[in-house]
XYZ file of C-alpha atoms in Angstrom:
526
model
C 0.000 0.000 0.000
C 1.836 3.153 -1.160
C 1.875 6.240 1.644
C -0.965 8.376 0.450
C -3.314 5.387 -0.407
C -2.136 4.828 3.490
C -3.180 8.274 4.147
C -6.416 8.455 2.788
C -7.357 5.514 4.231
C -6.521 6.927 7.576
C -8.019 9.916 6.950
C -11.204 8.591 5.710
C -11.570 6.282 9.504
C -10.979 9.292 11.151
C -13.560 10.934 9.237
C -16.061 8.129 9.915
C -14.864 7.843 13.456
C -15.414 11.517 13.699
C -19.059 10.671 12.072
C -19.960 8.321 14.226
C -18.851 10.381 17.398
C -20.961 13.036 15.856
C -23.821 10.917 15.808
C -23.458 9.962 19.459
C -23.523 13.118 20.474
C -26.139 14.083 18.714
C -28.232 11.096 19.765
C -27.759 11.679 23.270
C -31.269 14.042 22.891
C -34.317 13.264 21.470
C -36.962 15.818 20.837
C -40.582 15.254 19.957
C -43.132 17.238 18.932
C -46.419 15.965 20.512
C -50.174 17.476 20.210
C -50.917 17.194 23.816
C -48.982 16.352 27.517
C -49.954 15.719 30.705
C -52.714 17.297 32.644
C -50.252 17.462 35.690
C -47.025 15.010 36.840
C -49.347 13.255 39.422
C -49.871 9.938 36.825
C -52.932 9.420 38.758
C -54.657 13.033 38.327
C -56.218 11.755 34.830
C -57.194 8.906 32.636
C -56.214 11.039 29.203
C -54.544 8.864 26.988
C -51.881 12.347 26.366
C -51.454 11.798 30.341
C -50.567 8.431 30.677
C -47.957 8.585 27.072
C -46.318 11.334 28.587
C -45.801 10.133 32.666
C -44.946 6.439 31.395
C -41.542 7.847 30.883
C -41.317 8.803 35.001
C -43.508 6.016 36.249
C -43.735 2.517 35.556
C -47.132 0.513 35.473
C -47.571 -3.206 37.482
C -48.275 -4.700 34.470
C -47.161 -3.300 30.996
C -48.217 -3.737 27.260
C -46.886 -4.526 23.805
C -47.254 -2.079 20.766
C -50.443 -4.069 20.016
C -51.735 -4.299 23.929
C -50.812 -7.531 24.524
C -50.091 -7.838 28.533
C -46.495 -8.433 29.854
C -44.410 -8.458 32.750
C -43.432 -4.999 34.414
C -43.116 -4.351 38.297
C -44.861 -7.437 38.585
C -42.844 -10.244 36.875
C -46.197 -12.571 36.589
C -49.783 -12.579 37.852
C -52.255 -15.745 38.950
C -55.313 -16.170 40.489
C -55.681 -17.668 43.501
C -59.050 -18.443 43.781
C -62.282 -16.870 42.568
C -61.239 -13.448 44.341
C -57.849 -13.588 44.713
C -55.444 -12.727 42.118
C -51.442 -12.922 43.484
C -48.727 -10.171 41.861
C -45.493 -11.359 41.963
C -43.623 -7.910 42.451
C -39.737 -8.038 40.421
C -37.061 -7.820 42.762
C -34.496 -5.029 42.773
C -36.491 -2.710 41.442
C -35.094 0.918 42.029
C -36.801 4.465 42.758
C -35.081 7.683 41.362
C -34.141 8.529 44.610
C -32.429 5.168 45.181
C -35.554 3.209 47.278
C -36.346 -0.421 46.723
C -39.764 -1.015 45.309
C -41.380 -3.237 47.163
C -45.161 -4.392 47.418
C -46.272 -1.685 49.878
C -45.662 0.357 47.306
C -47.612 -1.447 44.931
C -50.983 -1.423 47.547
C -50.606 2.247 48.124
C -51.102 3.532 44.967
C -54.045 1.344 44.413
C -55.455 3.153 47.430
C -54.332 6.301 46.580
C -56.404 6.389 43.312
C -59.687 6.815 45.018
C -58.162 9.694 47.134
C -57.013 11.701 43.987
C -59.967 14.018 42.679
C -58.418 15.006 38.993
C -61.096 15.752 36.684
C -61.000 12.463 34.945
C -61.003 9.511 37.696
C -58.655 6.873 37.654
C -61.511 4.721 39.632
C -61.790 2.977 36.509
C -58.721 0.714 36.903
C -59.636 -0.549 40.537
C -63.239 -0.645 40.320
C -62.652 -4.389 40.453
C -60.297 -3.961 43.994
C -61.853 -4.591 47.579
C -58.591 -4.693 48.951
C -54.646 -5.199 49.137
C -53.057 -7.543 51.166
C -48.941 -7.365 51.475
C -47.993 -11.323 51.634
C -44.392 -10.301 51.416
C -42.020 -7.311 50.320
C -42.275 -8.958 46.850
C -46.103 -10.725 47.196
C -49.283 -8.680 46.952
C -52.586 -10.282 47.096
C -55.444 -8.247 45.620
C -58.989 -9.224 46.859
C -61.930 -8.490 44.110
C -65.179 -7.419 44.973
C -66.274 -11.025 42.855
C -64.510 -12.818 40.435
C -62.504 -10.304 38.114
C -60.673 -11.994 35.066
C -59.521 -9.026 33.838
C -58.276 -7.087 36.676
C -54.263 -7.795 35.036
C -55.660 -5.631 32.157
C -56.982 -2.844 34.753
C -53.452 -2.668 35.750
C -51.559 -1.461 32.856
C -52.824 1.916 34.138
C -51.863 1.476 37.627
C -48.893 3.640 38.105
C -46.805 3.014 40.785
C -45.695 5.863 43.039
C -43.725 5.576 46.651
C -45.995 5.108 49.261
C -43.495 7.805 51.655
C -45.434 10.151 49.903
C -48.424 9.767 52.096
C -51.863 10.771 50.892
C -51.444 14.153 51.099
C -49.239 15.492 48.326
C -51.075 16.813 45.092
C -50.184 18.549 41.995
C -48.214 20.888 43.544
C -45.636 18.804 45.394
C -45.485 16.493 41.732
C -45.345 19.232 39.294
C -42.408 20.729 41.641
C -40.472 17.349 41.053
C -41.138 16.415 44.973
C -43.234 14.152 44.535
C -42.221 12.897 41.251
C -40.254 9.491 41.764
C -41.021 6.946 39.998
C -39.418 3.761 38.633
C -39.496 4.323 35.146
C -36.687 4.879 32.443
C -36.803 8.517 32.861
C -36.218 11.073 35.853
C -38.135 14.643 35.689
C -36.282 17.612 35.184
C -38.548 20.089 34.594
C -41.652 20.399 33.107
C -43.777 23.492 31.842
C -48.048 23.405 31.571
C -48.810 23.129 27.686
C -45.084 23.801 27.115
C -42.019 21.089 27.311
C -41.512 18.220 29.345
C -37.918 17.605 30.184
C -36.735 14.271 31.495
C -33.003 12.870 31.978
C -32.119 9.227 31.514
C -32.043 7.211 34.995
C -29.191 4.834 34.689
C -30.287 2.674 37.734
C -33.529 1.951 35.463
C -34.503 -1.780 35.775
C -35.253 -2.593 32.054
C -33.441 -2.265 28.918
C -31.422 1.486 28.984
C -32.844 3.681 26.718
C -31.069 5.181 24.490
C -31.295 8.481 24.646
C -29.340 10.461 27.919
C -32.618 13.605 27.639
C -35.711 13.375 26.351
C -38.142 16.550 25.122
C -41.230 16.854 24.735
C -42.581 19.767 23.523
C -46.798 20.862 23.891
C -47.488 22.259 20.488
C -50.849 21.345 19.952
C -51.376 23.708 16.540
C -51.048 21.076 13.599
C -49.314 23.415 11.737
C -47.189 24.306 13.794
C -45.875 21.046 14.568
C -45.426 20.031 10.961
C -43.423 23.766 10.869
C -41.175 22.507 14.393
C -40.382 19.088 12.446
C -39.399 20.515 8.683
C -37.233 23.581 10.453
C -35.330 21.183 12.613
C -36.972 22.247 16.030
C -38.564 18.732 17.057
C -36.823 15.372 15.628
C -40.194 13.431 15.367
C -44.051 14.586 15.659
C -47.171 12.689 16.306
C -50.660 13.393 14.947
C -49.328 14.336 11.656
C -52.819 15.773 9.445
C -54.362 13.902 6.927
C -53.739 17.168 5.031
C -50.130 16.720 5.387
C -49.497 12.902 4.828
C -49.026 13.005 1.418
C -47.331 15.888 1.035
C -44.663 14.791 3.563
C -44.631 10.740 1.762
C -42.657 12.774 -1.287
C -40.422 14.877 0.486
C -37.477 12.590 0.556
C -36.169 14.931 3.802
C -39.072 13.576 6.317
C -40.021 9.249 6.920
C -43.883 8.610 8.242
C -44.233 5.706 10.214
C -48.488 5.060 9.778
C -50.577 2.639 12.115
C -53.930 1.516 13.154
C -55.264 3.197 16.699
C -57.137 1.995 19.106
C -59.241 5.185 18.998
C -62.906 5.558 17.811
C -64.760 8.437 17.446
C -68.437 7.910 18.912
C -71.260 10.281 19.525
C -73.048 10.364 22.664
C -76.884 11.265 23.721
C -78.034 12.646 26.444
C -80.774 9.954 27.634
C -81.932 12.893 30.211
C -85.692 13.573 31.180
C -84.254 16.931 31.092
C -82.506 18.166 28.110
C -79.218 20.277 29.590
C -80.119 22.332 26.465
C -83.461 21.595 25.282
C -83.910 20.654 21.118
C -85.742 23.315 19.471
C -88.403 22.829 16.760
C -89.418 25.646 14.514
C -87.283 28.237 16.700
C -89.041 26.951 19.766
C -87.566 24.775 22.699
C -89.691 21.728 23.678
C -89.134 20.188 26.910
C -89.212 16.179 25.189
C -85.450 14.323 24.676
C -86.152 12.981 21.081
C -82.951 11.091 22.010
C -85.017 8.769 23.610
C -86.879 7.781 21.133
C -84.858 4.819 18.934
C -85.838 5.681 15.680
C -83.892 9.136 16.326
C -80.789 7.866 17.440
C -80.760 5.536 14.411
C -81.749 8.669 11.658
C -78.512 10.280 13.318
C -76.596 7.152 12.108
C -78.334 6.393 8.884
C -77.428 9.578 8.031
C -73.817 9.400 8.666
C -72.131 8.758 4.968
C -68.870 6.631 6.684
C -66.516 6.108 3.553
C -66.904 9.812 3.106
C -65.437 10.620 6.771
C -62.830 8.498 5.856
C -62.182 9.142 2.435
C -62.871 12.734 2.166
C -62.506 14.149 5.809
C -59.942 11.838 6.702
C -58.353 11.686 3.615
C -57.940 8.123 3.745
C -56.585 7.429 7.752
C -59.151 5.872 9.339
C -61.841 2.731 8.737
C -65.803 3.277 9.092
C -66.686 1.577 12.729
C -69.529 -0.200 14.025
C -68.562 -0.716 17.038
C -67.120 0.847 20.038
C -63.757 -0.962 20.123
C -61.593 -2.674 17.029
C -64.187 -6.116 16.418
C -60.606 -8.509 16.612
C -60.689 -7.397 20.668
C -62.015 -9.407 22.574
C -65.539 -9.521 23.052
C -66.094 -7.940 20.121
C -68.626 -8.877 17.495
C -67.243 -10.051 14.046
C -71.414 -10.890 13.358
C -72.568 -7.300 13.297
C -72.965 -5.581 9.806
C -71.232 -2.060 8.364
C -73.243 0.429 9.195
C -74.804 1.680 5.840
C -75.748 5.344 4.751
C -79.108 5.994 3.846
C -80.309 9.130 4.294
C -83.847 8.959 2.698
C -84.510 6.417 5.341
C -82.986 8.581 8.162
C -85.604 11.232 6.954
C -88.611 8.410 7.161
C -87.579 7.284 10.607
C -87.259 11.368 12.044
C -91.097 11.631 10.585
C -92.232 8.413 12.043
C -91.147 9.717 15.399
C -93.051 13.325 14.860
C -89.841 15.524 13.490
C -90.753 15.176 10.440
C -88.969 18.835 9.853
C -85.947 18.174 11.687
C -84.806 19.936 15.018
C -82.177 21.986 15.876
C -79.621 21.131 18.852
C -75.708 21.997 19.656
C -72.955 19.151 18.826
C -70.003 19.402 20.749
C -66.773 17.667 20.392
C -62.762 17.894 20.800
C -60.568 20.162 18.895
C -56.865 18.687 17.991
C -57.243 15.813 20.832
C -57.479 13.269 18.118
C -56.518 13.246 14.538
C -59.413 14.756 12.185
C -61.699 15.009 15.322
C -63.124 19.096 14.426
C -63.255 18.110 10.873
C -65.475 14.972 11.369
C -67.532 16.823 14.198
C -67.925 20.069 11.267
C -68.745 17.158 8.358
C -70.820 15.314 10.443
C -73.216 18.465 10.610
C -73.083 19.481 7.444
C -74.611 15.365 7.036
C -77.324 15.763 9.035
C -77.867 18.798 7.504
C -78.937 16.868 4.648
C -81.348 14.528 6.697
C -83.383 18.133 7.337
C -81.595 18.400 11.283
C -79.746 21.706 12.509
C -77.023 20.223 13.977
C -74.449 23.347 15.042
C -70.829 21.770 15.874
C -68.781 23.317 18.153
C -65.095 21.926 18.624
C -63.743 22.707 21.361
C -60.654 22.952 23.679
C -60.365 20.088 25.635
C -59.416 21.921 29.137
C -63.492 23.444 28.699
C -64.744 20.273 26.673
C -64.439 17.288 29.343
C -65.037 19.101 32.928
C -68.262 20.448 30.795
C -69.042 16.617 29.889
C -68.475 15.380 33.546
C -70.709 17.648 34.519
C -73.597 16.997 32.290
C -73.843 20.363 30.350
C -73.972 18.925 26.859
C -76.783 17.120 25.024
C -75.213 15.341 22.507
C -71.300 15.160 21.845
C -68.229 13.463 20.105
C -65.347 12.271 21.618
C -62.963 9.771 20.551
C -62.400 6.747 23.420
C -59.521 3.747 23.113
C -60.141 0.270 24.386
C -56.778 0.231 26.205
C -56.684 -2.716 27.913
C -57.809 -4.419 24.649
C -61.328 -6.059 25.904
C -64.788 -5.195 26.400
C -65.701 -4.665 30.135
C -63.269 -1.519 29.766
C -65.228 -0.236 27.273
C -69.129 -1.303 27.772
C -68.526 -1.580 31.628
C -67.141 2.357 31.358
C -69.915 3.813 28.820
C -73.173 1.727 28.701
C -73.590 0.689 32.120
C -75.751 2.876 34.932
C -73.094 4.965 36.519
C -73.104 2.802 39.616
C -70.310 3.953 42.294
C -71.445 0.891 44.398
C -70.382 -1.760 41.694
C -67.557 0.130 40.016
C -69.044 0.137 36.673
C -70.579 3.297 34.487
C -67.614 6.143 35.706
C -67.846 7.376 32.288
C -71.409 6.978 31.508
C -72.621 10.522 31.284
C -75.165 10.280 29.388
C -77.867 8.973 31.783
C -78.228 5.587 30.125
C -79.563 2.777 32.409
C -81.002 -0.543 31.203
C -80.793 -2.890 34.678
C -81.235 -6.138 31.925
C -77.992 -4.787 29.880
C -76.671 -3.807 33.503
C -76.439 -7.468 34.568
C -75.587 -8.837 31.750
C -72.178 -6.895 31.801
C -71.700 -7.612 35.327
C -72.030 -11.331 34.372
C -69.502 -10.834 31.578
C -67.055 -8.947 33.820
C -67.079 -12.021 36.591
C -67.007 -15.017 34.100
C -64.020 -16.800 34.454
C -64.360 -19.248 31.583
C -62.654 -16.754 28.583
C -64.851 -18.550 25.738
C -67.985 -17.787 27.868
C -66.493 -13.835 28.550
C -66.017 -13.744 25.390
C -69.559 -15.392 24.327
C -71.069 -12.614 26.836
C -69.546 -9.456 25.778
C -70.251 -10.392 22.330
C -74.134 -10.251 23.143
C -73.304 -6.864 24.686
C -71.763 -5.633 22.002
C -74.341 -6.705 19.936
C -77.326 -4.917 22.290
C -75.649 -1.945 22.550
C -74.890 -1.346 18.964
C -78.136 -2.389 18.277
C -79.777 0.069 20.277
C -77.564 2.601 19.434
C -76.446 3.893 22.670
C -73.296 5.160 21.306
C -72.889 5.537 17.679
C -69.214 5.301 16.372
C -68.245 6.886 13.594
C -64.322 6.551 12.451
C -61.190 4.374 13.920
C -58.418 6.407 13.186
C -55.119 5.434 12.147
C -52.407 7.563 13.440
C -49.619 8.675 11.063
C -46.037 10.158 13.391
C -43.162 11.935 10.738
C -39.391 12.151 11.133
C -36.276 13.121 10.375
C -34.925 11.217 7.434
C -33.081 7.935 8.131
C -32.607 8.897 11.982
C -35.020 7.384 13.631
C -36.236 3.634 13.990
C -39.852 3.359 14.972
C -42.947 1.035 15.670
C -46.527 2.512 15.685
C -48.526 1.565 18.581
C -52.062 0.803 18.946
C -52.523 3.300 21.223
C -51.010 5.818 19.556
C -48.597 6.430 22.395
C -45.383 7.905 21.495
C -43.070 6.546 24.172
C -38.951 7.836 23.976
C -37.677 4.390 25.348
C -38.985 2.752 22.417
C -37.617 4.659 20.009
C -33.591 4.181 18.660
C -31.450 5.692 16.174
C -31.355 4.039 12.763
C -27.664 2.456 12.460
């Protein structure tokens, strides 16, 4: 080899050693732009799906979940029932706080009886509706006792964030947000965060699981679409979620940016008021009667008959989504794979809203989310513009969701949209949540604000939820499903299919489900 072929070839590893330095360094920070953070750093404070993404960095869950919500081991190791009301957690040893505390099960039972004690505006109740009580065997044993059998009480708890129980009861958003109070377990350690600005979190290196790979991670609030599509081409954000329908295409040929699209878990559904009492009364020829058409069945199905589905997706949508006819994806279980598409026929819609004495129509608000969910204005805006058609005055109203979901909690609205994510990937979440009476006593209907009762429904979820047999469960929710669908309690529009953009050959990525966008799980491209 003569001297300057030597030479080069020196020069030339330096270079790429240089390179490859480089590209350390610069991989030691990830920043992503995200639509919407946490409500607060307490992980129990709400049930938001933008909540839980963001404080899974900080705080680990007893039981985790695969990109496709399959269950598997996290500060419990494995899970078994015991007998009909028992289920055993086998809590993983070694286990490290960021302040250098063992996790142990104490830990484990406090924070399933802190939940209750938390009022955030969205309650966590949801994911130990199921508990009577916890019973420490052992540092590394914890015996949860149901209030019946409760075969699904492993997939309640990939939402049960564990926090120290030397916190005491006490401490709320002020002693979290602060950092105080913010110890988890998790791959990440707070640095600072910012309301509706950036979340800043610094690699732990004591973490139990695999290290991530990036030393800081940022995430920065910008919950204009625009604007983070602007953040991501200027170089301000490395990766975005939520990317707009009006921008996938756009960014597909721009050989700077890579979109990583997936299926979500999320469904867009309108709601009813079933209410003797209107909170705002339907008007009819510029008057307000005091009836709720809403109870009437032929109504509720005009609204869906008149609901063109491959348009929202095509048109509004632009293609990233699937019609729905059900509340949850049909392949979870309990759903139905026997119930038909929901069709569009809107002289039919305008039959039924006759038969039922509205044979003009009726005017009422629609309120829904603005920028929570992909598309979620734009469907609320075409979806009145449909009815429009069927001879209803249907006036939507998007809306912020700081004013929309305190305003649905308390029962101001008379019929709504808002998207909602089977997250632990079965049916009692979902029907147990939404269709049952809201029943404090049993657990079941937290998020039923629409008044709905039906006691025969009622127990037939509550004998879903405590089958143990998982072809019975399964047999059960199915007729659920099937009732409630059938009824049209809910209508559901849209699934949505979330689309996240990067850099260029930086990042390697795997959509989730749930449309989380979780740091740890992300890696640099070799």
């Amino acid at each position: 080899m003569t001297k300057s072929l030597a030479l080069a070839g020196a020069l030339a590893a330096g270079l790429m050693a240089a390179t490859a330095l480089t590209s350390v360094a610069e991989a030691q920070t990830l920043t992503l732009g995200v639509r919407a953070g946490p409500e607060s750093i307490d992980p129990h404070w709400s049930t938001l799906g933008s909540h839980a993404e963001a404080l899974r960095h900080i705080f680990d869950t007893l039981v985790g979940v695969d990109e496709n919500l399959q269950l598997e081991p996290a500060l419990a190791t494995s899970w078994t029932p015991v007998d009909d009301t028992t289920w055993e957690f086998k809590i993983r040893e070694g286990v490290k706080f960021h302040d250098g505390t063992e996790l142990t099960a104490h830990d484990v039972k406090f924070s399933i009886e802190r939940i209750p004690v938390v009022t955030g505006p969205m309650s966590m109740t949801i994911y130990t509706k199921r508990v009577a009580e916890a019973i420490v065997v052992d540092d590394y044993t914890l015996h949860v006792k149901t209030n019946g059998p409760a075969p699904t009480l492993p997939n309640d708890f990939i939402r049960l964030f564990v926090v120290q129980d030397d916190i005491g009861m006490e401490p709320r958003n002020e002693e979290f947000n602060s950092g105080e109070a913010a110890i988890g377990t998790g791959p990440y350690r707070l640095v600072s965060w910012e309301p509706k600005g950036d979340l800043v979190m610094e690699r732990f290196e004591d973490y139990w699981g695999e290290a991530p790979q990036w030393e800081t991670v940022v995430r920065k609030e910008i919950p204009n679409d625009p604007a983070r599509v602007a953040a991501l081409k200027s170089g301000q954000v490395d990766m975005i979620n939520y990317v707009p329908a009006t921008d996938y295409a756009a960014m597909q040929r721009d050989s700077s940016l890579e979109t990583f699209i997936g299926d979500s878990v999320y469904i867009l559904d309108i709601y009813f008021s079933f209410a003797d009492e209107l909170p705002i009364k339907v008007r009819v020829d510029g008057q307000e009667i005091d009836e709720n058409p809403f109870q009437d069945a032929r109504v509720r199905e005009a609204f869906d008959l008149a609901i063109n589905r491959d348009a929202l997706v095509r048109v509004v949508l632009e293609g990233l989504g699937k019609p729905a006819n059900q509340l949850m994806p049909p392949h979870f279980f309990g759903g139905s794979m026997d119930l038909p598409e929901r069709v569009y026929d809107l002289e039919r819609a305008k039959a039924l809203l006759a038969e039922a004495g509205y044979p003009d129509g009726f005017e009422i608000p629609f309120q829904c989310t603005n920028n929570r969910l992909p598309g979620d204005a734009a469907v609320c805006e075409a979806l009145g513009q449909m009815w429009a058609r069927a001879g209803l005055t249907v006036r939507a109203e998007a809306l912020n969701g700081t004013v929309f979901f305190p305003a649905v909690s308390r029962k101001e609205y008379s019929m709504w949209m808002s998207g909602w994510g089977t997250l632990t990937g079965e049916a009692s979440y979902t029907y147990g949540s939404l269709v049952h009476t809201n029943d404090p006593e049993v657990g079941l209907g937290a998020f039923n604000r629409a008044d709905y009762s039906n006691p025969e429904l009622d127990a037939l979820i509550q004998e879903a939820a405590a089958e143990l047999d998982d072809d019975r469960r399964a047999e059960l929710f199915e007729q659920v499903t099937e009732i409630s669908m059938n009824e049209r309690i809910l209508i559901p529009t849209v699934q949505l299919q979330t689309v996240w953009a990067a850099k260029a050959d930086m990042l390697d990525f795997t959509p989730r489900i749930d449309q989380e966008t979780l740091a740890y799980k992300i890696t640099p491209k070799p």
